[in-house]
GROMACS .gro file of C-alpha atoms in nm:
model
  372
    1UNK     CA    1   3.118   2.122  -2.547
    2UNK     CA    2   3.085   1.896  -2.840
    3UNK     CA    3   2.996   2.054  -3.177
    4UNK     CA    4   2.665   2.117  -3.344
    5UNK     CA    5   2.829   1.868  -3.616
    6UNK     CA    6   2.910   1.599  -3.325
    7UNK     CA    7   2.640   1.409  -3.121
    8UNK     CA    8   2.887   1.262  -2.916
    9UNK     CA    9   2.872   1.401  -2.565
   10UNK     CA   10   3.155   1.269  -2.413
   11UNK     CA   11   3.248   1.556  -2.189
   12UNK     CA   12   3.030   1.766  -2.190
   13UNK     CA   13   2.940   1.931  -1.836
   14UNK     CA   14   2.556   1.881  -1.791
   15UNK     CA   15   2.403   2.016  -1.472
   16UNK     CA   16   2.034   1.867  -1.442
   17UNK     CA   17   1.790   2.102  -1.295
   18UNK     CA   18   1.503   2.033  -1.100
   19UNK     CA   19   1.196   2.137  -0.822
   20UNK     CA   20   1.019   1.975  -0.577
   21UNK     CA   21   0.830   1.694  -0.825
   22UNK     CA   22   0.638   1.398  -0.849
   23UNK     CA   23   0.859   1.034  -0.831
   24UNK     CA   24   0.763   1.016  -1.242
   25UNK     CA   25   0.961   1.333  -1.304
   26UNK     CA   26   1.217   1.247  -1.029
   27UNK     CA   27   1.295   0.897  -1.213
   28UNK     CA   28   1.350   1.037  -1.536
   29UNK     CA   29   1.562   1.267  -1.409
   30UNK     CA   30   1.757   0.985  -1.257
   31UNK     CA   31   1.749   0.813  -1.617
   32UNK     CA   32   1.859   1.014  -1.840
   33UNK     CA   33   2.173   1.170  -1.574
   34UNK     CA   34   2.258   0.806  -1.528
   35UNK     CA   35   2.304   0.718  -1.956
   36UNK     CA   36   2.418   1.039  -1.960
   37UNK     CA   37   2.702   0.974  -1.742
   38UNK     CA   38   2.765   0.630  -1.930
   39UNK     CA   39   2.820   0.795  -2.250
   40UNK     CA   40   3.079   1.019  -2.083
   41UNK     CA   41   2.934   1.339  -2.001
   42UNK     CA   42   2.999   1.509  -1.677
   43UNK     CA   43   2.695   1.489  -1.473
   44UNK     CA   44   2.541   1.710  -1.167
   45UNK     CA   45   2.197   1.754  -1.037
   46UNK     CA   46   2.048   2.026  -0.871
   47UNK     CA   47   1.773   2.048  -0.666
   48UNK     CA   48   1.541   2.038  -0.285
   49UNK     CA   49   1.655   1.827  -0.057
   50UNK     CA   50   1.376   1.622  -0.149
   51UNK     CA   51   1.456   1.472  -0.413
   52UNK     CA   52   1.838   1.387  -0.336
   53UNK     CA   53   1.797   1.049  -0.220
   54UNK     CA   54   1.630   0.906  -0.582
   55UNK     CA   55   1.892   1.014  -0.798
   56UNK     CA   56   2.132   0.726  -0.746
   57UNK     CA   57   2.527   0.774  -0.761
   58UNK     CA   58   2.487   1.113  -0.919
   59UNK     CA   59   2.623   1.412  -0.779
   60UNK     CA   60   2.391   1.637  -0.629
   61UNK     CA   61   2.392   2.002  -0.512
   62UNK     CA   62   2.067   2.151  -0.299
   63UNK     CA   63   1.945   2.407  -0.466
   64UNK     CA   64   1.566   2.475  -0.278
   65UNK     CA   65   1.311   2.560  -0.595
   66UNK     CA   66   0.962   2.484  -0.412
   67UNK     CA   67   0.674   2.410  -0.592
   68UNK     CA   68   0.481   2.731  -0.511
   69UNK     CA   69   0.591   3.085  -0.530
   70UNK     CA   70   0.760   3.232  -0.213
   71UNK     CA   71   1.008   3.445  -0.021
   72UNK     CA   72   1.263   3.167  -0.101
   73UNK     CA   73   1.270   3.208  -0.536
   74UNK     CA   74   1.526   3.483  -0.505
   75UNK     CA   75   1.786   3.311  -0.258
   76UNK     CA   76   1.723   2.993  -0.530
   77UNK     CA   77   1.765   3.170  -0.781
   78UNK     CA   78   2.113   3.327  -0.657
   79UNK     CA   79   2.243   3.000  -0.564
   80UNK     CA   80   2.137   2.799  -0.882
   81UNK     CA   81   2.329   3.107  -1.058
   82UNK     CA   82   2.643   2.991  -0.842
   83UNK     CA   83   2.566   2.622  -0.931
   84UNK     CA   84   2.572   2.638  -1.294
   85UNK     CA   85   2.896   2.781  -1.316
   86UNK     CA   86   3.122   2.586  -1.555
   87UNK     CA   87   2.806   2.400  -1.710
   88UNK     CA   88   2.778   2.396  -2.098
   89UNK     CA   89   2.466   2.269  -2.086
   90UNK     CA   90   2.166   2.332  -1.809
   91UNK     CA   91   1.866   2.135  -1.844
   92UNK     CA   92   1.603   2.186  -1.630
   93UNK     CA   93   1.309   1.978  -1.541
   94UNK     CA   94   0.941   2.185  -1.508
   95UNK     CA   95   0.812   2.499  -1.535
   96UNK     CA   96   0.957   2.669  -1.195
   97UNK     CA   97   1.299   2.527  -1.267
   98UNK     CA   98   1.294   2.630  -1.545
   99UNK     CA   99   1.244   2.949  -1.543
  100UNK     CA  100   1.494   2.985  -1.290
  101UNK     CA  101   1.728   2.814  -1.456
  102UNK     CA  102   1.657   3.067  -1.768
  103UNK     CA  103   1.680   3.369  -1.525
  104UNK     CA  104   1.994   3.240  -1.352
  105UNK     CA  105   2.186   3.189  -1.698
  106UNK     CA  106   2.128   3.525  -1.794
  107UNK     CA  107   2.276   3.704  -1.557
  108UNK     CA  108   2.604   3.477  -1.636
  109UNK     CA  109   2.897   3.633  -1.867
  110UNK     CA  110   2.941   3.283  -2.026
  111UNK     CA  111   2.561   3.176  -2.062
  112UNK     CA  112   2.587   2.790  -2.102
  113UNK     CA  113   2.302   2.619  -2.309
  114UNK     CA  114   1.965   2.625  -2.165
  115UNK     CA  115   1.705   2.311  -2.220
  116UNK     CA  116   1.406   2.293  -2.017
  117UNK     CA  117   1.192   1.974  -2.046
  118UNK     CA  118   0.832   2.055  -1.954
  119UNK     CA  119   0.674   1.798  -1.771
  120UNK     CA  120   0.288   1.902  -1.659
  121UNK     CA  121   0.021   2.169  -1.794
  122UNK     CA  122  -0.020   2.430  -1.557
  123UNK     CA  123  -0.369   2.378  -1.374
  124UNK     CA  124  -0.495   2.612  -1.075
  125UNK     CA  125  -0.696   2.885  -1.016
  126UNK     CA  126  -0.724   3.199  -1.196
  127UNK     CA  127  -0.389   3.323  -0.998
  128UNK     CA  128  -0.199   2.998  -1.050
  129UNK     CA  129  -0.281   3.005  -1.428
  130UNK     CA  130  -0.203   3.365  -1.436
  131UNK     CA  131   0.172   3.325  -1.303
  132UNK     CA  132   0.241   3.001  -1.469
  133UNK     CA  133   0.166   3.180  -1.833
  134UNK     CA  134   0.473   3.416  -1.699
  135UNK     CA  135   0.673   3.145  -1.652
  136UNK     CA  136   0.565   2.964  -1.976
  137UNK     CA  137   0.673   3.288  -2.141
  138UNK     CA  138   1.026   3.314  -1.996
  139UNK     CA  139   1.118   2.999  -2.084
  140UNK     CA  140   0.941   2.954  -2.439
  141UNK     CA  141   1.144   3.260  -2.489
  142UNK     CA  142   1.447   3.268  -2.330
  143UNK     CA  143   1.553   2.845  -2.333
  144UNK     CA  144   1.764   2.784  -2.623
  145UNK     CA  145   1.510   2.442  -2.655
  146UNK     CA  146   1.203   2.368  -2.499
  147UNK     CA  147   1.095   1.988  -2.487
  148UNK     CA  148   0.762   1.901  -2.393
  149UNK     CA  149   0.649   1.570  -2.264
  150UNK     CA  150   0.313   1.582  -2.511
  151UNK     CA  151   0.227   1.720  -2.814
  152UNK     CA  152  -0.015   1.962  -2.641
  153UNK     CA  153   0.293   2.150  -2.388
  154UNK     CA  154   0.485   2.174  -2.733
  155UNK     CA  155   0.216   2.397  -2.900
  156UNK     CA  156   0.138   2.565  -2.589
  157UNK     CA  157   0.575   2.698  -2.570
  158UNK     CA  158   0.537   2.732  -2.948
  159UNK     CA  159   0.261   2.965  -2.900
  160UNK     CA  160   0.456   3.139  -2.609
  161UNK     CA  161   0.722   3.207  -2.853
  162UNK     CA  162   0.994   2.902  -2.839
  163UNK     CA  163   1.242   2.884  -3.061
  164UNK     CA  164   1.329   2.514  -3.111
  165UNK     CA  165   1.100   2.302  -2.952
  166UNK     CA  166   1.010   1.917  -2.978
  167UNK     CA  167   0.830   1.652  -2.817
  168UNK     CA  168   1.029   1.523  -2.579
  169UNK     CA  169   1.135   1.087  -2.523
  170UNK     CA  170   1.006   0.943  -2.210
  171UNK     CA  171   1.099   0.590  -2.121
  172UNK     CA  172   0.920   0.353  -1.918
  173UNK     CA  173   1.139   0.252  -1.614
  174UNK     CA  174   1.365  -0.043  -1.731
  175UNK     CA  175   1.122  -0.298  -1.522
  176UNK     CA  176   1.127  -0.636  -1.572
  177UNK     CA  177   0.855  -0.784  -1.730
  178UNK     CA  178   0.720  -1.079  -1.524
  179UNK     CA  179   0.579  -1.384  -1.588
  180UNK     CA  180   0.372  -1.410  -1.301
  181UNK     CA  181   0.132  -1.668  -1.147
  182UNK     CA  182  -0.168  -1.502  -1.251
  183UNK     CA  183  -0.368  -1.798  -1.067
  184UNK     CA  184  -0.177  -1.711  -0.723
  185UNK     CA  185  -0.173  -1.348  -0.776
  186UNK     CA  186  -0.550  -1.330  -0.817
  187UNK     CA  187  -0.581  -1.549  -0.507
  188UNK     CA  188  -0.376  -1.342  -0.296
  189UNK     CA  189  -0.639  -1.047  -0.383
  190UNK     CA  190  -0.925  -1.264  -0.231
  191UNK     CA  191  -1.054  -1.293  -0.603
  192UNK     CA  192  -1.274  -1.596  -0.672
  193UNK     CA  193  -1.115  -1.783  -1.023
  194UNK     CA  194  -1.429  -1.674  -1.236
  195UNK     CA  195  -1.402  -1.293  -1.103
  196UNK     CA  196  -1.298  -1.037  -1.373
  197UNK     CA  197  -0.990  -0.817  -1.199
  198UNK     CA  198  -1.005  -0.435  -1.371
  199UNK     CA  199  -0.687  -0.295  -1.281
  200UNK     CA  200  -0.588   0.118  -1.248
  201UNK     CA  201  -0.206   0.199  -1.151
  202UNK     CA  202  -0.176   0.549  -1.052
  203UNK     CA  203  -0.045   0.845  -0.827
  204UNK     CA  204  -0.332   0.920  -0.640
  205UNK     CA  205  -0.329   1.295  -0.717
  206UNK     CA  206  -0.612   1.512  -0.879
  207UNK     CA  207  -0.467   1.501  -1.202
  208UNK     CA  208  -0.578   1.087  -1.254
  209UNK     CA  209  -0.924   1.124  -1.238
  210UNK     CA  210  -1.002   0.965  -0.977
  211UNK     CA  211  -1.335   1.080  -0.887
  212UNK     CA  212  -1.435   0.961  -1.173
  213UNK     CA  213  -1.317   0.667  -1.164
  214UNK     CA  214  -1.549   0.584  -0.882
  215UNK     CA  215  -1.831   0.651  -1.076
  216UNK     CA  216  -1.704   0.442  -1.384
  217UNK     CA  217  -1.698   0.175  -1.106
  218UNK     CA  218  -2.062   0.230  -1.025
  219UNK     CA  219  -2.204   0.218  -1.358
  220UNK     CA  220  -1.970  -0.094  -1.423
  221UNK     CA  221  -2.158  -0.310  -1.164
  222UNK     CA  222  -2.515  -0.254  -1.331
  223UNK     CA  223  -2.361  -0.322  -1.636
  224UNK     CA  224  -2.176  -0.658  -1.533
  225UNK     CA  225  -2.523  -0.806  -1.516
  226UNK     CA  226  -2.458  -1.032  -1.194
  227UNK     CA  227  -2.073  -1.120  -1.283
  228UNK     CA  228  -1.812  -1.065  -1.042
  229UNK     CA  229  -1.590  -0.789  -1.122
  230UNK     CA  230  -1.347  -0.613  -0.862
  231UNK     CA  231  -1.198  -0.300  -0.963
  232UNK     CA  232  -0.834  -0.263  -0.821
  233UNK     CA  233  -0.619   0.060  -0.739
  234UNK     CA  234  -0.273   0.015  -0.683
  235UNK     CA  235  -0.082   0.332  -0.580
  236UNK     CA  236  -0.052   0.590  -0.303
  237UNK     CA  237  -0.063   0.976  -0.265
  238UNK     CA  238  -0.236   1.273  -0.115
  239UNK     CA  239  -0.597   1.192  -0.169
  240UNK     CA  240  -0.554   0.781  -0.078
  241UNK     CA  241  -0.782   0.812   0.299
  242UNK     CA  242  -1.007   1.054   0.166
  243UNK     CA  243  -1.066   0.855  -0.196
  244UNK     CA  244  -1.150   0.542   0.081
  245UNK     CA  245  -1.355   0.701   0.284
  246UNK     CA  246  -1.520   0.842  -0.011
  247UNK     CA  247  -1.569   0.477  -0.195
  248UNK     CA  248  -1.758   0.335   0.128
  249UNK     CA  249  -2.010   0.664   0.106
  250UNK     CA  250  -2.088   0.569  -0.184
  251UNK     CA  251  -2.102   0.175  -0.239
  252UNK     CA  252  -1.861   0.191  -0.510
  253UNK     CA  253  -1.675  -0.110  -0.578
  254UNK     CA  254  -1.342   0.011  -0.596
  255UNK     CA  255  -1.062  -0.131  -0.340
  256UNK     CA  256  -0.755   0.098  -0.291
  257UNK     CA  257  -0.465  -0.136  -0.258
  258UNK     CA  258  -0.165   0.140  -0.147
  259UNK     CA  259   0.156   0.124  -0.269
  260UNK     CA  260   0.247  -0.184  -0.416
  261UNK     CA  261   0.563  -0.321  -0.513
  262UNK     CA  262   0.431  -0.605  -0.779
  263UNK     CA  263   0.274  -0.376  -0.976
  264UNK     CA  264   0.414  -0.592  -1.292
  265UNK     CA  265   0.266  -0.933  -1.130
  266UNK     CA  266  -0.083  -0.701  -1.105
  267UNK     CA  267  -0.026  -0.599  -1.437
  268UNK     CA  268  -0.043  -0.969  -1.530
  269UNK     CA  269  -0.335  -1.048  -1.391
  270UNK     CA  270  -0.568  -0.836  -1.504
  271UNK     CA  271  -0.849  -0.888  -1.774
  272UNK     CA  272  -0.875  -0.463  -1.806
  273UNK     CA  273  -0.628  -0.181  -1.734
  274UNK     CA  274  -0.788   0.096  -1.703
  275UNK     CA  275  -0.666   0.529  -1.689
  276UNK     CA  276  -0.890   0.798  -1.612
  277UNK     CA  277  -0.669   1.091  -1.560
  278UNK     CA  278  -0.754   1.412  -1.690
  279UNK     CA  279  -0.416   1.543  -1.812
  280UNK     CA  280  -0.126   1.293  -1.894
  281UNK     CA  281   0.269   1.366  -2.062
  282UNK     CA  282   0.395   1.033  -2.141
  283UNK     CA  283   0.250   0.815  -1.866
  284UNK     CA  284   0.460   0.583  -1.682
  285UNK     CA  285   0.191   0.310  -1.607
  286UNK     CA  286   0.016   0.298  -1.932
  287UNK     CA  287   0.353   0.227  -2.090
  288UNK     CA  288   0.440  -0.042  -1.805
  289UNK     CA  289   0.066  -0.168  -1.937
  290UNK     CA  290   0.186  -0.179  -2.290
  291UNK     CA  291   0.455  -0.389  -2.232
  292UNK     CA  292   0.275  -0.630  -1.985
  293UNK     CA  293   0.058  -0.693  -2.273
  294UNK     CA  294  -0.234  -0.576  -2.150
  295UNK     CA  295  -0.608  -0.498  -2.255
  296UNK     CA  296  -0.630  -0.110  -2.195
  297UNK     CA  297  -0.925   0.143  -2.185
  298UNK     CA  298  -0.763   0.556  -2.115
  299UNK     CA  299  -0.891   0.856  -2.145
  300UNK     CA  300  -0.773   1.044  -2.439
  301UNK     CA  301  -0.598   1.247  -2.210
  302UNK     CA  302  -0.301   1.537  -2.311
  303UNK     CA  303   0.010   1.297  -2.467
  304UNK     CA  304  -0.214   0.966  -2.400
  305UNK     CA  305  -0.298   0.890  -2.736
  306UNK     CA  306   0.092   0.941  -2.835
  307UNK     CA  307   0.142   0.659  -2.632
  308UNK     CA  308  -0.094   0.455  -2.692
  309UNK     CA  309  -0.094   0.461  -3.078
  310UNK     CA  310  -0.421   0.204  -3.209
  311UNK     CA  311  -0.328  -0.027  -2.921
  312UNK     CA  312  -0.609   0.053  -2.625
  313UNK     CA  313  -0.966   0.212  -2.638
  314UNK     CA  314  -0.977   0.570  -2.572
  315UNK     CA  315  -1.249   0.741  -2.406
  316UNK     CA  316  -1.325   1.088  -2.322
  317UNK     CA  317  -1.193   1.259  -2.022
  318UNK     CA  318  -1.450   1.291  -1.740
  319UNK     CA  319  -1.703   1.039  -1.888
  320UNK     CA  320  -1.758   0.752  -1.636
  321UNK     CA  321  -2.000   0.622  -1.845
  322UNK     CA  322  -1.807   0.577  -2.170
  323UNK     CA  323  -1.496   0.456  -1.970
  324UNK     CA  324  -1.771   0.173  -1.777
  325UNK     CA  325  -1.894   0.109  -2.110
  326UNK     CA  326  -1.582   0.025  -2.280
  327UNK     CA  327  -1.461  -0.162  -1.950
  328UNK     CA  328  -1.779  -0.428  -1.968
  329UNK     CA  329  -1.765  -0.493  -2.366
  330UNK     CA  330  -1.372  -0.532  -2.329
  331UNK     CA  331  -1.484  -0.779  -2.036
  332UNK     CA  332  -1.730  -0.972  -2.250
  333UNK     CA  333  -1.590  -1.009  -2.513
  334UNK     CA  334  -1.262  -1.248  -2.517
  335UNK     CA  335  -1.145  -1.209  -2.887
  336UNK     CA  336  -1.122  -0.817  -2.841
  337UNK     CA  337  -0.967  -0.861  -2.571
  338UNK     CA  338  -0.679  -1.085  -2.710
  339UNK     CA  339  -0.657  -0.859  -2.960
  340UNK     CA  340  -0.567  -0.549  -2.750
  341UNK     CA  341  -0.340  -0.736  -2.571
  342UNK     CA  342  -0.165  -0.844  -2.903
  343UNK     CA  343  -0.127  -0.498  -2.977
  344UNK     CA  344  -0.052  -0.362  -2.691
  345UNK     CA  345   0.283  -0.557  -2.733
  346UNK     CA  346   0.327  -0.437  -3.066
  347UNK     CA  347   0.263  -0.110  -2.961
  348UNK     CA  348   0.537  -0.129  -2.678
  349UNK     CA  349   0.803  -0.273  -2.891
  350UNK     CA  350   0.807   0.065  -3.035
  351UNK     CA  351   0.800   0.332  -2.743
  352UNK     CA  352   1.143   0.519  -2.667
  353UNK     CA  353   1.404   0.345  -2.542
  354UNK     CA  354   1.691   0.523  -2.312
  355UNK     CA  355   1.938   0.500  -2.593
  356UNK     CA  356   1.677   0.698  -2.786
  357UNK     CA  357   1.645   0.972  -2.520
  358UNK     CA  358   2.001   0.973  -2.495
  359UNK     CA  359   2.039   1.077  -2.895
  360UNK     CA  360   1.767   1.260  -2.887
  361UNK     CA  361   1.906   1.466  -2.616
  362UNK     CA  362   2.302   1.460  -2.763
  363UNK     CA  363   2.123   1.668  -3.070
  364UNK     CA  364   1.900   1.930  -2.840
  365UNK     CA  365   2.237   1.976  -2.664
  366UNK     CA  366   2.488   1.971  -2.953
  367UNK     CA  367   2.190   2.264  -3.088
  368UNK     CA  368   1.991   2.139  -3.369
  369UNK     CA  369   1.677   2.233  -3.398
  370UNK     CA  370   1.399   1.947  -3.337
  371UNK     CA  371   1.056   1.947  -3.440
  372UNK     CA  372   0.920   1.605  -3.306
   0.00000   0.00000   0.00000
């Protein structure tokens, strides 16, 4: 284990820890084992089945923490006790692993370092809420650091009683920014050339908004005044048939593309990227917007505005009106819109990069105490 004087983590034995998750929390995990591993520390990962087949060349052990409570947390719990043996440093990904991998540690002799990286607030019923402030209060108090993915989750273990905890570095995925034929990608959509694309990239899950967005869609055609605008959704996820079937109830002008593989050529060609979640960490897509350059409208949504700095209009959560609003004098307006896209640039040219993750996480491991 290198020294608390040393940030060098050649080495060092890191076993990653994770649930079942969402491909956002997945990827990073794959991220950060993979510089990890370049800068010499010796990487595992632990975790479902599930997620075995994202995490690259990196050496992976099942260890079966669901996402709900069940008769299986015990039996996980056991093995991930087995699994961490030799580890100097655990670092767990989410609430459930985390607490188990705070419970498993403990019962250890040699107790290696514990880091959990929180990833989500805890949303749910009264019951749901009820066990995940347990959780929150085993790991706030029994990780040696707690990193939270927005400012919000860091207040919320601080309150819970964590010792050390900061705001953790998320990354965009390392995708290439493309110069795309704007002309042929709009073309492809069935968009006439004068048409105004608005453009939302997201998991289709609850936690996006999406309900919402359909009504920010509605209002947005009485306020286009006769112009042409097509409102774009490029993602999958749970709720993708019934957010279609739910669009043709109502007339709203939203088309659900599916998974899509060009998201950065989409990103390209649109005149307005647009978020509505209700709860965001560090999100993924609005950073991918940021560095596409684009004109953005979010909701000022949990770490959003961390993200986002000066560079895209934020709105309040849940207000389809505000978000249309913004949307159509974005849309009419060309100069404000060159200007968002100028900072948006500027804006990305300053989010984390991997080789700031990796020192950030060489000093939560080596034990000094963040406050970010």
């Amino acid at each position: 284990m290198t020294s608390a004087g040393d940030l060098d983590v050649r080495g060092t034995r890191v076993l990653l820890v994770l649930g079942t998750s969402a491909g956002g929390v997945v990827r990073h995990v794959a991220q950060i084992g993979e510089e990890l591993a370049s800068a010499g520390a010796l990487v595992r990962v632990a975790g479902p089945a599930s997620v075995s087949g994202s995490l690259g060349d990196l050496p992976w052990t099942e260890v079966p923490i669901a996402a709900r409570p069940g008769p299986g947390d015990l039996p996980a719990i056991v093995r991930l006790r087995g699994v961490l043996g030799g580890a100097d440093v655990v670092h767990a990904h989410g609430l459930r692993a985390g607490a188990f991998a705070v419970i498993a540690a403990r019962t250890r002799r040699r107790r290696p370092r514990v880091v959990v990286t929180l990833h989500n607030l805890p949303v749910g019923g009264r019951a749901v809420r009820g066990i995940s402030e347990v959780l929150e209060r085993v790991v706030a108090r029994g990780a040696d650091a707690v990193l939270g993915v927005s400012g919000d989750l860091v207040e919320r273990s601080r309150a819970r009683g964590a010792r050390s905890a900061a705001r953790a570095l998320v990354p965009a995925p390392t995708t290439r920014v493309v110069a795309a034929d704007r002309a042929g990608v709009r073309t492809a959509l069935g968009l006439a050339p004068e048409a105004a694309l608005v453009l939302t990239v997201a998991r289709l899950a609850p936690q996006k908004g999406l309900g919402t967005l359909l009504e920010a869609a509605g209002v947005l055609a009485g306020l286009a005044e006769g112009r042409d605008v097509t409102w774009c959704v490029a993602g999958g996820g749970p709720l993708l048939d019934g957010l279609r079937a739910d669009a043709a109830r109502l007339d709203a002008p939203v088309r659900f593309l599916g998974p899509r593989d060009d998201v950065p050529s989409l990103l390209t060609a649109a005149d307005v990227v647009v978020s509505t979640a209700v709860w965001e960490g560090q999100p993924i897509a609005v950073q991918e917007a940021l560095r596409a350059g684009c004109a953005l409208v979010v909701t000022d949504a949990g770490g959003t505005r961390e993200v986002v700095g000066d560079a895209a209009v934020l709105v309040p959560v849940d207000d389809p009106t505000a978000i249309a609003t913004e949307v159509a004098a974005v849309l009419s307006d060309p100069l404000r819109a060159a200007d968002l896209r100028r900072d948006a640039l500027a804006r990305a040219a300053s989010l984390p990069t991997p080789a700031a993750v990796l020192g950030q996480l060489s000093q939560v491991y080596a034990g000094h105490h963040l406050r970010v």
